[in-house]
XYZ file of C-alpha atoms in Angstrom:
316
model
C 131.287 99.703 -194.990
C 130.121 97.710 -191.841
C 130.329 94.109 -191.798
C 128.172 94.157 -188.841
C 124.449 94.389 -189.754
C 123.043 97.323 -188.708
C 120.231 94.929 -186.582
C 122.407 93.040 -185.004
C 122.610 92.482 -181.010
C 125.719 95.130 -179.724
C 126.251 94.574 -175.773
C 128.531 97.522 -174.943
C 130.152 96.425 -171.265
C 130.472 99.606 -168.690
C 128.054 102.081 -171.153
C 128.293 104.818 -168.662
C 131.840 105.425 -168.496
C 133.670 107.639 -170.385
C 134.829 104.923 -173.266
C 131.679 102.878 -173.178
C 129.054 105.863 -173.371
C 131.823 107.479 -176.325
C 131.052 104.089 -178.046
C 127.109 104.288 -177.718
C 126.995 107.867 -178.644
C 128.767 106.375 -181.905
C 126.995 103.374 -183.020
C 123.734 105.177 -182.317
C 124.578 108.186 -184.998
C 125.892 105.101 -187.363
C 122.867 103.933 -187.171
C 122.891 101.216 -185.124
C 119.311 99.890 -183.730
C 119.808 96.600 -181.612
C 122.896 98.616 -179.140
C 121.917 96.202 -175.196
C 123.078 98.244 -171.805
C 122.455 97.852 -168.215
C 123.983 99.647 -165.262
C 125.723 98.351 -161.905
C 122.756 97.955 -160.408
C 120.945 95.865 -163.379
C 124.439 93.890 -163.680
C 127.050 93.493 -161.354
C 130.143 92.390 -164.154
C 131.925 91.168 -161.317
C 128.944 88.243 -160.064
C 129.563 85.011 -162.145
C 126.236 83.559 -161.676
C 124.565 87.182 -163.166
C 126.636 87.808 -165.713
C 126.001 84.091 -167.168
C 122.890 84.540 -166.650
C 122.364 87.732 -168.684
C 124.428 87.097 -171.979
C 122.652 83.562 -172.129
C 119.432 85.268 -171.823
C 120.352 88.528 -174.372
C 122.461 86.376 -176.569
C 123.909 89.294 -178.330
C 125.656 89.045 -181.274
C 128.740 91.526 -180.500
C 130.286 92.738 -177.097
C 132.554 95.507 -176.328
C 133.646 95.126 -173.199
C 134.764 98.956 -171.701
C 133.889 98.300 -168.329
C 136.588 98.469 -165.909
C 138.411 99.763 -162.541
C 139.954 103.369 -163.785
C 141.945 106.094 -161.876
C 145.319 107.847 -161.740
C 148.374 107.509 -160.128
C 146.997 107.853 -156.786
C 144.273 105.728 -156.592
C 146.498 103.071 -158.370
C 148.978 103.122 -155.949
C 146.582 103.073 -152.944
C 144.984 100.238 -153.896
C 146.535 98.278 -155.953
C 145.084 94.818 -154.939
C 140.998 96.327 -156.056
C 142.094 97.410 -159.676
C 143.586 93.405 -159.702
C 140.937 91.661 -158.222
C 137.974 93.893 -160.147
C 139.613 93.914 -163.704
C 140.053 90.334 -163.288
C 136.696 89.813 -162.685
C 135.297 91.700 -164.878
C 137.274 90.513 -167.835
C 137.084 86.786 -166.868
C 133.118 86.892 -166.577
C 132.445 88.794 -169.950
C 135.009 86.880 -171.517
C 134.129 83.524 -170.376
C 130.631 84.099 -170.769
C 130.225 85.503 -174.012
C 132.362 82.629 -175.332
C 129.660 80.544 -174.050
C 126.891 82.662 -175.114
C 127.952 82.231 -179.121
C 129.290 85.863 -179.481
C 130.322 86.547 -182.766
C 133.016 88.879 -181.895
C 134.263 90.197 -178.848
C 136.798 93.670 -178.470
C 138.654 93.960 -175.592
C 140.450 97.391 -174.802
C 143.798 97.238 -172.363
C 145.881 99.594 -171.712
C 149.242 100.957 -172.583
C 150.270 99.993 -169.275
C 150.343 96.479 -170.010
C 154.007 97.465 -171.623
C 157.285 97.364 -169.087
C 158.273 100.186 -167.474
C 161.832 100.498 -169.310
C 160.807 99.578 -172.948
C 162.063 101.369 -175.504
C 159.668 104.425 -177.680
C 158.221 104.873 -179.011
C 156.679 101.306 -177.895
C 156.255 98.867 -180.448
C 153.855 95.745 -179.688
C 156.552 93.116 -179.554
C 157.879 94.950 -176.593
C 154.732 92.899 -174.488
C 156.208 91.223 -171.982
C 159.647 91.830 -172.478
C 160.573 93.811 -169.398
C 159.227 94.404 -165.673
C 156.413 96.808 -164.918
C 155.662 100.172 -163.805
C 155.312 99.561 -159.782
C 152.778 102.444 -159.475
C 149.799 100.724 -161.514
C 151.113 97.169 -161.566
C 147.849 95.692 -160.371
C 145.594 97.811 -163.067
C 148.448 96.686 -165.883
C 148.380 93.155 -164.381
C 144.345 92.544 -165.114
C 144.781 94.457 -168.731
C 147.121 91.946 -169.754
C 145.850 88.633 -168.029
C 142.701 90.062 -170.101
C 144.974 89.950 -173.381
C 146.213 86.641 -172.978
C 142.949 85.092 -171.875
C 141.596 86.266 -175.449
C 144.300 84.888 -177.265
C 143.714 81.324 -175.424
C 139.858 81.446 -175.813
C 141.060 81.856 -179.920
C 143.553 79.709 -179.909
C 141.621 76.641 -178.314
C 137.837 77.636 -179.047
C 138.468 79.657 -181.871
C 136.449 82.938 -180.004
C 136.859 85.615 -181.768
C 138.286 89.254 -180.638
C 139.798 92.229 -181.683
C 142.235 94.071 -179.026
C 143.198 97.001 -178.729
C 145.653 98.739 -176.534
C 144.876 102.711 -176.636
C 147.123 105.689 -174.834
C 146.137 107.912 -172.192
C 142.472 108.760 -172.827
C 140.311 111.449 -172.169
C 137.206 113.090 -172.619
C 133.217 113.344 -171.871
C 132.127 111.660 -169.488
C 135.907 111.081 -167.643
C 135.861 111.757 -164.012
C 136.901 115.119 -161.993
C 137.727 113.517 -158.835
C 141.783 115.045 -157.760
C 141.743 111.321 -156.216
C 140.349 108.794 -159.056
C 140.608 111.221 -162.018
C 143.327 110.890 -165.159
C 146.228 113.365 -165.508
C 144.750 115.414 -168.091
C 141.236 115.693 -166.295
C 143.132 116.272 -162.639
C 145.294 119.305 -164.055
C 141.838 120.910 -165.809
C 140.210 121.073 -162.127
C 143.529 122.123 -161.027
C 143.645 125.387 -163.027
C 139.978 126.133 -163.049
C 139.572 126.107 -159.177
C 143.108 127.813 -159.038
C 141.677 130.378 -161.181
C 138.257 131.056 -159.292
C 139.333 130.781 -156.203
C 142.327 133.358 -157.204
C 144.690 130.924 -155.517
C 149.152 131.998 -155.158
C 149.903 128.613 -156.628
C 149.076 125.287 -157.296
C 150.846 121.812 -156.162
C 151.458 119.556 -158.939
C 152.896 115.957 -158.696
C 156.062 114.876 -159.496
C 158.576 116.494 -161.535
C 156.455 117.062 -164.394
C 159.239 115.557 -167.156
C 156.876 112.252 -167.554
C 155.509 112.338 -170.921
C 152.342 111.053 -171.660
C 150.305 110.135 -175.009
C 146.578 111.495 -175.448
C 143.749 110.631 -177.692
C 140.335 112.120 -177.527
C 137.901 109.113 -176.236
C 135.338 110.222 -179.451
C 138.426 108.927 -181.639
C 138.975 105.692 -179.467
C 135.256 104.219 -180.699
C 135.700 105.695 -183.738
C 138.879 103.114 -184.067
C 136.774 100.681 -182.006
C 133.811 99.837 -184.931
C 136.870 100.077 -187.248
C 139.084 97.720 -186.364
C 135.610 95.526 -185.596
C 135.368 95.515 -189.340
C 139.278 95.801 -190.689
C 141.428 93.979 -188.611
C 141.480 90.471 -188.676
C 143.759 88.815 -186.330
C 144.143 88.215 -183.113
C 147.537 89.947 -182.624
C 146.748 93.261 -180.294
C 146.716 96.359 -181.914
C 148.354 99.770 -180.259
C 145.973 103.011 -180.623
C 147.003 106.983 -180.353
C 148.553 109.313 -182.129
C 152.117 108.341 -181.457
C 152.974 111.557 -180.073
C 153.387 112.423 -176.284
C 154.195 115.728 -174.283
C 155.470 116.159 -170.786
C 153.282 116.995 -167.864
C 154.562 119.965 -167.534
C 153.814 120.886 -170.806
C 150.297 119.980 -170.452
C 150.399 121.804 -167.632
C 151.809 124.745 -169.329
C 149.202 124.729 -172.411
C 146.239 124.258 -169.687
C 147.524 127.388 -167.132
C 147.370 129.257 -170.505
C 143.878 128.556 -171.450
C 142.221 128.898 -168.200
C 144.503 132.202 -167.817
C 146.041 131.296 -164.420
C 148.102 133.860 -163.392
C 149.691 131.733 -160.380
C 152.733 130.356 -159.377
C 153.135 126.181 -160.291
C 154.888 124.108 -157.774
C 155.913 120.973 -158.012
C 156.457 118.198 -155.225
C 158.988 116.334 -156.280
C 158.170 113.623 -153.249
C 155.382 112.090 -155.351
C 156.079 109.798 -158.491
C 155.880 110.287 -161.948
C 154.947 107.066 -163.093
C 156.723 105.823 -166.119
C 159.085 108.111 -167.474
C 157.670 107.658 -170.898
C 154.381 106.237 -172.590
C 154.300 106.628 -176.103
C 152.899 104.092 -178.729
C 154.434 102.983 -182.177
C 151.554 102.942 -184.021
C 152.288 102.769 -187.522
C 150.227 98.966 -187.275
C 147.219 100.622 -187.250
C 147.946 103.750 -189.628
C 148.768 100.623 -191.808
C 144.883 99.439 -191.848
C 143.790 102.645 -192.813
C 142.863 104.602 -188.870
C 144.170 108.176 -187.856
C 142.618 110.084 -184.683
C 141.626 113.203 -185.629
C 141.003 115.204 -182.874
C 143.578 117.531 -181.596
C 144.826 117.335 -177.823
C 144.257 121.129 -177.928
C 140.569 121.555 -179.197
C 140.164 118.530 -176.745
C 141.371 120.442 -174.175
C 139.215 123.346 -174.894
C 136.070 121.109 -174.843
C 137.334 119.399 -171.107
C 137.648 122.555 -169.994
C 134.556 123.920 -171.035
C 132.745 120.746 -169.621
C 133.834 121.025 -166.166
C 132.893 124.762 -166.185
C 129.110 123.316 -166.871
C 129.791 120.718 -164.328
C 130.471 123.541 -161.659
C 127.867 125.546 -162.768
C 125.653 122.790 -162.179
C 126.889 122.272 -158.495
C 126.298 125.470 -157.870
C 123.047 126.099 -158.699
């Protein structure tokens, strides 16, 4: 049952990205008739005047902020200023002008990287701002922290309503497979599929493989967004995930078996692991009645197939 009317105007910022496209797919499937989108050529979310004009003209009822500059550990280390500036600019503009244009409710999507590097596991919401951040993605994390506090303050000062969700690592259709900018799961799939097809004797992996991560399919994230708009009634942010994690080495072993790669895996210990472990406590999410349902093994199968199909298209 939706509190949102099927004719309400819903602006999905970042609709071409992995998360945004999953949300648009689900909205259409559920029968929402008035979905607003704009690609980067039509609207640069870092440009204040353009965002102000767009939201003033469109006057959406709901805004789902799925737009962000994202990437894996390597690009985060190389471009911290860009990750901080662009994400701050996007968030500041969309949140502020959503408030100014009379939006009923905004959905802000954060990240598990907002939590301290050394906080207890699994990570509870109350551990927020209790310690130092993981330095390898600090720029991105700081931007997400500011966005989260911005929605809190806009509610406190202006009564502006938002749903604030902190997902674990996401993967799924429309993720990048570029080795420099992709998320870890897609990066590993690319490595092993390429190595299998090239009959490479070895695959070199970053770090020790001991770091542990929690993964959730982006279609489950889309379901969580719509569910929480209708069922999460407070401003308190809430973790979204499985509450289960896997080591990067274990993940590599799963993907290696699934693509039937028989070469050697070499772990480059000169490269960073990032945060040692990120596993969310999702008890608040489950208490509200939501749970993901796409198993990691099934999701990996899907992503392997997606990457193989992309390779076939580029080879034609």
